[in-house]
Coordinates of C-alpha atoms (C1' of nucleotides) in Angstrom, one line a residue:
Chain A
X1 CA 0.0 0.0 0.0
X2 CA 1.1 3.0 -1.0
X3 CA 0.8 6.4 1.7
X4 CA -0.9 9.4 1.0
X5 CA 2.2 11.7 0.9
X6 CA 3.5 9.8 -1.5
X7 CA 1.0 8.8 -3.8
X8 CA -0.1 13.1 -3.8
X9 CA 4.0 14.1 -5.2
X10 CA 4.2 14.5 -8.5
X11 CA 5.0 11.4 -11.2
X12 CA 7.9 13.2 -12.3
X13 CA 8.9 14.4 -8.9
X14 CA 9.0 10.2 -8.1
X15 CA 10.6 9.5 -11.3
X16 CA 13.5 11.7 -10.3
X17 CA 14.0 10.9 -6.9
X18 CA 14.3 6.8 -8.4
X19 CA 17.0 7.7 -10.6
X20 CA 18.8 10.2 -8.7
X21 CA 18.8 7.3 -6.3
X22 CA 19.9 4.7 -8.5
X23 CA 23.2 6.9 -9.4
X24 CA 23.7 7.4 -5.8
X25 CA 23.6 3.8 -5.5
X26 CA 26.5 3.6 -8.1
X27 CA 24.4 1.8 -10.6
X28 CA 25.9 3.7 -13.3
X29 CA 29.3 5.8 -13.2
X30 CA 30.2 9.1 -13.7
X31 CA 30.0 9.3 -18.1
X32 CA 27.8 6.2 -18.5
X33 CA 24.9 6.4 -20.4
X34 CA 21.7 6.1 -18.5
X35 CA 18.6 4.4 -20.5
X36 CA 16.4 7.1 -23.2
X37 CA 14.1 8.9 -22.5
X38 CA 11.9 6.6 -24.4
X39 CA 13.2 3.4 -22.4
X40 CA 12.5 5.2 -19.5
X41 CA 8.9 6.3 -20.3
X42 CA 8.0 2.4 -21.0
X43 CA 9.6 1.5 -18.0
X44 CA 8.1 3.6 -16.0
X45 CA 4.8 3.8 -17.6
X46 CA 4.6 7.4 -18.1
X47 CA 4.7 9.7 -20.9
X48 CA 8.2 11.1 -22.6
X49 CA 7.1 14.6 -21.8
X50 CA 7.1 13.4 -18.1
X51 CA 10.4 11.6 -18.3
X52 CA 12.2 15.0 -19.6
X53 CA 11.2 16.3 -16.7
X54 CA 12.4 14.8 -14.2
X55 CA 15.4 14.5 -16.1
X56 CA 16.3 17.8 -16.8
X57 CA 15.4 18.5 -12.7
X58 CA 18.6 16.3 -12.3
X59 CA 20.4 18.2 -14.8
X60 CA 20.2 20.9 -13.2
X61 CA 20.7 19.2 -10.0
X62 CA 24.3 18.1 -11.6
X63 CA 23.4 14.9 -11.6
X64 CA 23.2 14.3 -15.5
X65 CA 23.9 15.6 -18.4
X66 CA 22.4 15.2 -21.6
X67 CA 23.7 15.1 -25.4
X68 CA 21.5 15.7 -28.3
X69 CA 21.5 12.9 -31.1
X70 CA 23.8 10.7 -28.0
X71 CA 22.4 10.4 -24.9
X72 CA 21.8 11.0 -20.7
X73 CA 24.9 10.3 -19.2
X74 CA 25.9 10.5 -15.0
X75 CA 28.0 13.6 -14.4
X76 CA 31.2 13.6 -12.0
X77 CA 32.1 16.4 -9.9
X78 CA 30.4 19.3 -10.3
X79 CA 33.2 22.0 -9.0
X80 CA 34.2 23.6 -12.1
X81 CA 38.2 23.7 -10.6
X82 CA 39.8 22.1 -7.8
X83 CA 40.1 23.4 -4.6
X84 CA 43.1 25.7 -4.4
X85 CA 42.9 26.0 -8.1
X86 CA 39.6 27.2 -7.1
X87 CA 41.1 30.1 -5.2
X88 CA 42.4 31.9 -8.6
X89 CA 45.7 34.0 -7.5
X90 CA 45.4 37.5 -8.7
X91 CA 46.9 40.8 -8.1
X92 CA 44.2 42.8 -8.8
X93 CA 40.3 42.2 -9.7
X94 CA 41.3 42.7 -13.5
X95 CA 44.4 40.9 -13.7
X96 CA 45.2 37.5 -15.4
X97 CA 44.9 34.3 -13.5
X98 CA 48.2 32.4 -12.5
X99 CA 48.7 28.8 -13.5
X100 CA 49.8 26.6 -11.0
X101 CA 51.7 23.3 -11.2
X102 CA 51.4 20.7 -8.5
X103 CA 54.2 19.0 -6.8
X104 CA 53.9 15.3 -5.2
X105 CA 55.5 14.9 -2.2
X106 CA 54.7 11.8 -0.6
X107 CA 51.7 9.4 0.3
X108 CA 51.2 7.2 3.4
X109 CA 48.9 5.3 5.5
X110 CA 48.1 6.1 9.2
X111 CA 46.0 6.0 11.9
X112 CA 42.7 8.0 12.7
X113 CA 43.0 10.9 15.2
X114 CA 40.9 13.8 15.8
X115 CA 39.1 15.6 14.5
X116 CA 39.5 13.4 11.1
X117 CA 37.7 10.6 12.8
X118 CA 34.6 13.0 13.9
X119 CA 34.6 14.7 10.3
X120 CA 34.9 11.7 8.4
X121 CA 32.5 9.7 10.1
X122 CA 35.2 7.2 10.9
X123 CA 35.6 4.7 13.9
X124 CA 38.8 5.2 15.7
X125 CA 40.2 2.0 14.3
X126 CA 40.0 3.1 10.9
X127 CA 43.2 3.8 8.8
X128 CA 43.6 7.1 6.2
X129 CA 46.3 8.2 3.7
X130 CA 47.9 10.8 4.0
X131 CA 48.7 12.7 0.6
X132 CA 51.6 15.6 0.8
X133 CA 51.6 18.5 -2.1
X134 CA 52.9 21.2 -2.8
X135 CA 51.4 23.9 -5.6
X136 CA 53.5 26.2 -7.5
X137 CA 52.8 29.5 -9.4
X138 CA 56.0 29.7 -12.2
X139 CA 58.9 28.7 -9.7
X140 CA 57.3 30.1 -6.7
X141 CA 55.3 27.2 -4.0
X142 CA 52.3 29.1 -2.5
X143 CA 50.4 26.0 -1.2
X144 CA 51.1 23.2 0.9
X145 CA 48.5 20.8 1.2
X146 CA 47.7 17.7 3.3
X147 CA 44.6 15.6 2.6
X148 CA 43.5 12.4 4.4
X149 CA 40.9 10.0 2.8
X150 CA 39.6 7.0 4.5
X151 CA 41.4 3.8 3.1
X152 CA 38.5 1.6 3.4
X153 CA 37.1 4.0 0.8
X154 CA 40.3 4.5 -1.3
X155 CA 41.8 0.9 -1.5
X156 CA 44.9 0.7 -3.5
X157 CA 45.4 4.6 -3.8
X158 CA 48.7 4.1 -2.4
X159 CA 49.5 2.3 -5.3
X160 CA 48.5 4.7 -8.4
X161 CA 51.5 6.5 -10.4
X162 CA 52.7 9.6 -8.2
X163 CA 52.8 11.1 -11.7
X164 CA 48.7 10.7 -12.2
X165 CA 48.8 13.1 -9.4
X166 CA 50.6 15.5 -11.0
X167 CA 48.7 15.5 -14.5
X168 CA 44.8 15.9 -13.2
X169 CA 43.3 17.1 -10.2
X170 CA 42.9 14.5 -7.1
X171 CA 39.4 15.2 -7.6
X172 CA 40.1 13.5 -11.2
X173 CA 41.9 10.7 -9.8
X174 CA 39.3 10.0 -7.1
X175 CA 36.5 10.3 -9.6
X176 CA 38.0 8.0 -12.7
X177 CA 39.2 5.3 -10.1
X178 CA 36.8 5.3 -7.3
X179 CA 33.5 6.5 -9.5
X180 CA 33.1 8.9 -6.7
X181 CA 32.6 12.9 -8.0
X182 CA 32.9 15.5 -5.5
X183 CA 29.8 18.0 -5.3
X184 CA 30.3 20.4 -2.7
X185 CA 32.7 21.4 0.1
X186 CA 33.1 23.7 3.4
X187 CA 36.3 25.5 4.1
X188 CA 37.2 27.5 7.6
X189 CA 39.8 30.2 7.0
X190 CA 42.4 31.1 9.8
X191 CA 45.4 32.9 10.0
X192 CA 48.6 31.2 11.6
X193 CA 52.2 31.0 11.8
X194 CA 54.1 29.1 9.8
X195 CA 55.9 26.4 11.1
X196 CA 59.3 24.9 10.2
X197 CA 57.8 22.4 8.3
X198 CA 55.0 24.5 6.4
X199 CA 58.1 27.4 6.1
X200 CA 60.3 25.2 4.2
X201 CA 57.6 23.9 1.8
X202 CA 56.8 27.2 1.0
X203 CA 60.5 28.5 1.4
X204 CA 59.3 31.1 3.6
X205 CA 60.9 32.7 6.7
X206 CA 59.1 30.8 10.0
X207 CA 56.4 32.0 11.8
X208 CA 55.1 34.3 8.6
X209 CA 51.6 35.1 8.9
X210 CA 49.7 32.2 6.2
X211 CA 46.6 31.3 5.4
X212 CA 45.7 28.0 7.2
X213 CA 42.4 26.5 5.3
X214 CA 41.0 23.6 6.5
X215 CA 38.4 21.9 3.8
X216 CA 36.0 19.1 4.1
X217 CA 34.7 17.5 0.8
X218 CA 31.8 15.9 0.1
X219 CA 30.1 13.2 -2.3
X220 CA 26.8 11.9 -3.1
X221 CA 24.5 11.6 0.3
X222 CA 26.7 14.2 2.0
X223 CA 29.0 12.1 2.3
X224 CA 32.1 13.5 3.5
X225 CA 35.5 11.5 1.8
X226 CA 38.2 14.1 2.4
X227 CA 39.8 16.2 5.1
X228 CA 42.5 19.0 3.7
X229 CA 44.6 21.3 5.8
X230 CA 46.2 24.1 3.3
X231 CA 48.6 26.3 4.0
X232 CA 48.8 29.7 1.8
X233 CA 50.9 32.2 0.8
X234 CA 50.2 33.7 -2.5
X235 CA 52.9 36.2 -2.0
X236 CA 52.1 39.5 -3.9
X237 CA 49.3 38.1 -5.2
X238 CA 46.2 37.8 -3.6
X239 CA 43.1 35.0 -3.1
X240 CA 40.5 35.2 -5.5
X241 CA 36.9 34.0 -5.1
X242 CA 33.7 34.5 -7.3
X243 CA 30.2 34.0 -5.5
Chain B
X1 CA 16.0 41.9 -41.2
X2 CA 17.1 39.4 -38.9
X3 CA 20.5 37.9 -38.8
X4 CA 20.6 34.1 -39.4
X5 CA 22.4 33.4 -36.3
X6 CA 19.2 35.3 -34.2
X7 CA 16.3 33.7 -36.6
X8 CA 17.5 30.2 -35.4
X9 CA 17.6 30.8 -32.0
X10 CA 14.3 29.0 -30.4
X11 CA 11.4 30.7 -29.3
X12 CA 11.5 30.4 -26.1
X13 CA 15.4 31.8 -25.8
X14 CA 14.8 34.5 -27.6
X15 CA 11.5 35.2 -25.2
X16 CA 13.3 34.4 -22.3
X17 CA 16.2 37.2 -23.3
X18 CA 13.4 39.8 -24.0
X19 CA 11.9 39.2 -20.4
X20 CA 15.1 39.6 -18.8
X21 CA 16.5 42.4 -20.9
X22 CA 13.0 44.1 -19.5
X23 CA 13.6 43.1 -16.3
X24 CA 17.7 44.6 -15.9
X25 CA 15.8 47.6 -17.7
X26 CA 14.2 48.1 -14.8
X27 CA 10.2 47.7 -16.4
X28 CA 9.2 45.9 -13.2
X29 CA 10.9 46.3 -9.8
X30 CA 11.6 43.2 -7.6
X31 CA 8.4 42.5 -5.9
X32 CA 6.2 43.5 -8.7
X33 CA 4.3 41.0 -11.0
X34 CA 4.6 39.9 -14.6
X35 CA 2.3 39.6 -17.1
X36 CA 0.5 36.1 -16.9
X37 CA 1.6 33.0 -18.5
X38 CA -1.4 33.1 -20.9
X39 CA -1.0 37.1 -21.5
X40 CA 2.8 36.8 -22.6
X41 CA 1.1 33.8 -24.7
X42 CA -0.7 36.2 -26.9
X43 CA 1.3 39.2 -26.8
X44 CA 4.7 36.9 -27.8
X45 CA 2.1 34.9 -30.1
X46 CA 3.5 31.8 -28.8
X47 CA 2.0 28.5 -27.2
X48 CA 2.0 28.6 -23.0
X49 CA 4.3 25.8 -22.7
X50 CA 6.9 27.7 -24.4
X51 CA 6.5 30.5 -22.5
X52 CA 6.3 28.3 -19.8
X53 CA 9.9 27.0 -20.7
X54 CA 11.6 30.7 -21.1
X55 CA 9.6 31.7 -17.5
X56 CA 11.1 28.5 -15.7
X57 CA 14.6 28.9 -17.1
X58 CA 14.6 32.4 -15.4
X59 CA 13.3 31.1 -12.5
X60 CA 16.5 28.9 -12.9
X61 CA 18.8 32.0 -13.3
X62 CA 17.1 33.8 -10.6
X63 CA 15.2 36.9 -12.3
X64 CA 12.2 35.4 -11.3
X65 CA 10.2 33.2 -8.8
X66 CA 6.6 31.9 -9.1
X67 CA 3.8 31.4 -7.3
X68 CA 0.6 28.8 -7.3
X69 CA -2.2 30.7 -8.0
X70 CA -0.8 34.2 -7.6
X71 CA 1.6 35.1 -10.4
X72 CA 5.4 35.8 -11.3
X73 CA 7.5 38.1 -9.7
X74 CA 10.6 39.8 -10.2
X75 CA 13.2 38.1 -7.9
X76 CA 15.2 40.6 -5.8
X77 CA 19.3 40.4 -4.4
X78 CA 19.9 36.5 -5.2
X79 CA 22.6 36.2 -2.5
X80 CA 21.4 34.0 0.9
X81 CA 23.2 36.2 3.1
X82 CA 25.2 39.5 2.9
X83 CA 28.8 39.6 2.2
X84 CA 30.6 38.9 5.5
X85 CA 27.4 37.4 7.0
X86 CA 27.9 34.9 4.1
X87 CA 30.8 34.3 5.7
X88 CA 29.8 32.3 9.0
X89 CA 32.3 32.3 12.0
X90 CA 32.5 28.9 13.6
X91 CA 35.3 26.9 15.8
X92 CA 35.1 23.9 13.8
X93 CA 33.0 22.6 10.9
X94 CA 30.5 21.0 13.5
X95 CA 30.3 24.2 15.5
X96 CA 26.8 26.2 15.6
X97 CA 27.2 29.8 13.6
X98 CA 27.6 33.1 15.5
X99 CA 25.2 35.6 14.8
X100 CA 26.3 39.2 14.2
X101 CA 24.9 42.8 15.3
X102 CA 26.2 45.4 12.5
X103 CA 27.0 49.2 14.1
X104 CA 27.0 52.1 11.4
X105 CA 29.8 54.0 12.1
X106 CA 29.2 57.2 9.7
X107 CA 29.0 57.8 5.7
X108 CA 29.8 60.7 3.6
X109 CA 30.8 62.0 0.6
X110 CA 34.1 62.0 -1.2
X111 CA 36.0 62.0 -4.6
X112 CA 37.0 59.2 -6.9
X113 CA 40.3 57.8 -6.0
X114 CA 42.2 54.2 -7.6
X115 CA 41.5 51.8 -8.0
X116 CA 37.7 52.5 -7.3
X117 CA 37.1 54.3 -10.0
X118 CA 38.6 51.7 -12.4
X119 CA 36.6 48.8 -10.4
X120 CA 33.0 50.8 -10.7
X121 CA 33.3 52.1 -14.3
X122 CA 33.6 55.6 -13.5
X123 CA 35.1 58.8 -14.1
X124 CA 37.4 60.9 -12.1
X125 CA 35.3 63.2 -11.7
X126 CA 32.1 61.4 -10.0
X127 CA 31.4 61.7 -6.5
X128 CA 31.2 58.5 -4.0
X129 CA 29.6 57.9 -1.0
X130 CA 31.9 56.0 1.8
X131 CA 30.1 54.0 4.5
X132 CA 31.9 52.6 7.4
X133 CA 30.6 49.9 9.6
X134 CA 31.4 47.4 12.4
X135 CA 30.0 43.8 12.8
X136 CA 29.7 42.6 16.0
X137 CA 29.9 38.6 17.3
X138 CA 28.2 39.7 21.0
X139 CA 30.5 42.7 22.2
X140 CA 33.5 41.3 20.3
X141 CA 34.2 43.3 16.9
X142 CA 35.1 41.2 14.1
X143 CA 34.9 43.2 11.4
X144 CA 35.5 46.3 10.1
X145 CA 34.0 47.1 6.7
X146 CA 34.5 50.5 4.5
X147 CA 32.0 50.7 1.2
X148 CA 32.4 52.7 -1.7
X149 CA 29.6 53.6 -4.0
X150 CA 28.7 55.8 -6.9
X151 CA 26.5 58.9 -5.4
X152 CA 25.0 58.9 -9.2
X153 CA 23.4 55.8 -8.6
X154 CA 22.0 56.4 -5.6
X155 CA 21.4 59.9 -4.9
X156 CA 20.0 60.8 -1.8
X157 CA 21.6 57.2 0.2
X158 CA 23.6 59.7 2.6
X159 CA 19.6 61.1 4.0
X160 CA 18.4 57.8 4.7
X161 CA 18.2 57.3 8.3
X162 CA 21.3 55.3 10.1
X163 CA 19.5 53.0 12.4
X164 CA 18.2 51.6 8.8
X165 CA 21.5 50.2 8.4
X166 CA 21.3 48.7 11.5
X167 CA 18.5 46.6 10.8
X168 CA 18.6 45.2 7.6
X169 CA 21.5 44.4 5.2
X170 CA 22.8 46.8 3.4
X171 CA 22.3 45.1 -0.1
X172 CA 18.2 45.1 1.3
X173 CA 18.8 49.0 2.2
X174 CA 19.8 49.3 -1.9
X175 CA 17.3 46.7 -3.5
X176 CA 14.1 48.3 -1.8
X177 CA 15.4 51.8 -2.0
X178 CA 17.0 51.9 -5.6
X179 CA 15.4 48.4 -7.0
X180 CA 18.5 47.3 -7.7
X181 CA 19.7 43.3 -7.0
X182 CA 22.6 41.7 -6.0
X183 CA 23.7 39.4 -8.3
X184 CA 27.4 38.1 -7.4
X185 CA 30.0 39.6 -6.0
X186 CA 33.8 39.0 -6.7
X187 CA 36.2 38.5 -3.6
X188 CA 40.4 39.2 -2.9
X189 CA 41.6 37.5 0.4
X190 CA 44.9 39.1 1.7
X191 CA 46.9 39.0 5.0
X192 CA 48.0 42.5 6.4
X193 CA 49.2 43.8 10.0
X194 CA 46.1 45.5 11.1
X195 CA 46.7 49.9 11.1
X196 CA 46.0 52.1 13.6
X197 CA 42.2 52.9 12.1
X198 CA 41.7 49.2 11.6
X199 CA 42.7 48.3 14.9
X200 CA 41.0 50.9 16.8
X201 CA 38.1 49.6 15.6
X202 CA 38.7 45.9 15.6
X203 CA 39.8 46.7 19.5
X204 CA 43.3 44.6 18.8
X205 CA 47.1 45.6 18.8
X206 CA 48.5 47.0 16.0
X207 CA 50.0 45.1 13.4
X208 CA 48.3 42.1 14.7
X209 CA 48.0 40.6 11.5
X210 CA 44.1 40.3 9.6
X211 CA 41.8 39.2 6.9
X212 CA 41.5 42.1 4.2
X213 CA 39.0 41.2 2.5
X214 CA 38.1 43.6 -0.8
X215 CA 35.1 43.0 -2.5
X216 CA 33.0 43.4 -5.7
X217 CA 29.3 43.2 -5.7
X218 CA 27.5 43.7 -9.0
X219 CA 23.5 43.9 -10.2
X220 CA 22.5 43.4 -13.9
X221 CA 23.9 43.5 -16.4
X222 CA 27.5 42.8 -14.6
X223 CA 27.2 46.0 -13.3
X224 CA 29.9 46.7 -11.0
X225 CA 28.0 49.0 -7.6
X226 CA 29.9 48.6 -5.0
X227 CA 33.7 48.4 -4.0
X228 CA 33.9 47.1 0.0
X229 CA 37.3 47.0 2.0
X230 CA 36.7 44.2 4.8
X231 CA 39.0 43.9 7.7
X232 CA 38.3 40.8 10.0
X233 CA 39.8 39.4 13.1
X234 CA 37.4 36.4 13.9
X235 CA 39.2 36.2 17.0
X236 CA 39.1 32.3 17.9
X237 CA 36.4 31.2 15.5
X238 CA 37.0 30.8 11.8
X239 CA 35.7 32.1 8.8
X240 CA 33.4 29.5 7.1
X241 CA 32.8 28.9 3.7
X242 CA 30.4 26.7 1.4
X243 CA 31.0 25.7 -2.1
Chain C
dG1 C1' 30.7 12.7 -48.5
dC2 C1' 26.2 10.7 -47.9
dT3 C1' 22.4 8.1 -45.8
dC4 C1' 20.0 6.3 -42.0
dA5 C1' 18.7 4.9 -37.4
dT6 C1' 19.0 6.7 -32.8
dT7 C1' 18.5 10.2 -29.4
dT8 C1' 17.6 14.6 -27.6
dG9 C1' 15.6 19.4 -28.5
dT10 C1' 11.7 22.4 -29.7
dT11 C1' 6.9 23.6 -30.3
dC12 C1' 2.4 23.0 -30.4
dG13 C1' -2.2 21.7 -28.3
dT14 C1' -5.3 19.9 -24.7
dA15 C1' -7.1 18.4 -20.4
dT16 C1' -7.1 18.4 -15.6
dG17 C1' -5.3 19.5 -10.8
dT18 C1' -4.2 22.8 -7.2
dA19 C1' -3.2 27.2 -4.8
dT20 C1' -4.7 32.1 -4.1
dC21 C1' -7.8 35.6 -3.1
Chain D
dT1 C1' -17.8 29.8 -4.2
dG2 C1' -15.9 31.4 -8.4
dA3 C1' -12.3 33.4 -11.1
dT4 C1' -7.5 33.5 -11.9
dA5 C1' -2.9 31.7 -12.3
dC6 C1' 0.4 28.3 -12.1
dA7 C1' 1.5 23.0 -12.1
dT8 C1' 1.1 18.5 -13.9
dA9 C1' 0.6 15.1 -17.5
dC10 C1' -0.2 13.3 -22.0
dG11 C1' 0.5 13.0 -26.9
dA12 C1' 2.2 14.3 -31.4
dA13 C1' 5.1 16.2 -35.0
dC14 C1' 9.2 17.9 -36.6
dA15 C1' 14.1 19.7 -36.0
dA16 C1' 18.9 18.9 -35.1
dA17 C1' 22.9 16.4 -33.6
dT18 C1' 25.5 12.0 -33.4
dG19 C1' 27.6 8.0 -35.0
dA20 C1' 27.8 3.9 -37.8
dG21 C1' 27.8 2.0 -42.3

DNA sequence: GCTCATTTGTTCGTATGTATC
DNA sequence: TGATACATACGAACAAATGAG
């Protein structure tokens, strides 16, 4: 028996909800193509007009995206660049944005500790990895960053070519090996010191005023998969966002 | 005649650019209501379901927002919060947000100067108004906040009453008083030892070193408005952001 | 380069449901 | 209650892009 509240939402309000579950539920990866429109309308029993609709609500959601004359497909991560590619460095509001290049340091496995655990929804037992980069504008380093992703989710990323992580964005690598896109995050912004080992990263003098910004990524469900503590210092240039 | 490239452009775009282009004309004020589905139907001799599409998809881009059974309405300033409210001041990512009292410190009027004048389109020779404010997390200042914006475009802002300032957002004091919406705003994060005016206000030692925070807000048309110089010493909490 | 089957995009029309005043 | 306005749902026809042969 079906209840009230749901039988009253809308057919296309259902149909949407069914298949925005059924890429949660990893049934098809980021770039597959999902059934027709047709396909779906016998499927489902409703009319093609109705199927559109519900899928064009989850193309705007980011969910798909469509392809005249091809297909529906899944989309990955919706951020349009990654994280501290995401800040743009600029002097001024109407300069040129930098380029960065990124730097892989080193990768490693460790044990929980707070407040990863409590972020990441992990148990204490729970191990991570530990990725060290460093990102720099022409010759110049003006991030150092340290993420930490649950292994149970990540098996094997230990493994992958340092070099992958140098040619595409970790969001990239995380999408294309895990099927897992990235489609929002929360940052907190501090100023600190830097200390020896931040300073030598960034081959600044220690204790130089940074930016410290600690980011919390998330995939499908809310699901948060990554913890990143950046350290900043874009020199002359400053920290640009758009809103 | 009508150029090729505009001639194959569907219906319901080209309907959907003549609505807005109305709307950043400043036809109807936020608030006010739009002709009906069926009206625009006739006038546009197009079906409803087309006009339905061009409606929806402004909806979508946030010119508009509709209403069962009563009409469609211009949409006013599409930003959740205001500027350094939209940037909430927690102690962790789990921490509950601080709410903030703004004081109005004074505003008056003053000469172009650089870069302002190159950020708001203007000429030397136009006047600016200068507002100067302080937010507040319970008696702690956090943030000190100098705004620059064209007296052309809103003539008579300096005779407005200053508890109004107080009380609602200042991008609310300029939509209902000059009709004109927020849009997006463009953002430069620096680090610098806080001045003697800064700190004075911010109640910290000099040099003690800050967020400066300068900002961009624009209205249609990618109208630059307003040029904002934000100083902030969260003190223990952090600023927070949301992608 | 062309044709054809497939798939999405556009546009029309109609009927009915639901919220507002 | 009735008039108005937007929302949902169906169906049909044609346009435009894609890719395979």
């Amino acid at each position: 028996m079906i209840k009230k509240a749901e039988a009253s939402l809308p057919v296309y309000y259902r149909l949407q909800v069914s298949i925005r579950n059924e890429i949660e539920s990893g049934r098809w990866k980021p770039g597959e193509m999902i059934p027709t429109e047709r396909a779906l309308a016998e499927i489902h029993a409703v009319s093609v007009g109705t199927v559109k609709k519900a899928l064009l609500n989850l193309v705007f959601e980011g969910y798909l995206y469509r392809v005249q004359g091809k297909g529906t497909f899944v989309a990955g991560t919706t951020l349009r660049r990654e994280s501290l590619r995401y800040y743009r460095l600029l002097e001024h509001f109407d300069d040129v944005e930098a380029d960065l290049k990124v730097r892989f340091l080193e990768s490693s496995e460790m044990n929980c500790f707070e407040p990863v655990t409590r972020y990441l929804n992990l148990t204490p037992r729970q191990k991570l990895y530990e990725i060290k980069r460093v990102f720099l504008a022409g010759e110049k380093p003006v991030a150092y960053t340290v993420s930490y992703l649950p292994q149970k989710m990540f098996k094997g990323l230990g493994k992958l070519p340092k070099s992958l992580f140098e040619k595409v964005t970790l969001y990239k690598v995380l999408e294309q090996n895990y099927g897992l896109p990235t489609i929002y995050n929360h940052e907190l912004f501090q100023i600190v010191p830097a200390e020896a080992e931040v300073a030598g990263n960034l081959k600044i003098p220690e204790q130089t005023p940074i930016f410290f910004i600690e980011m919390l990524s998330f995939t499908y469900k809310d699901k948060p998969y990554e913890y990143r503590q950046a350290f900043c210092h874009p020199g002359k240039r400053k920290l640009f966002r758009e809103t």
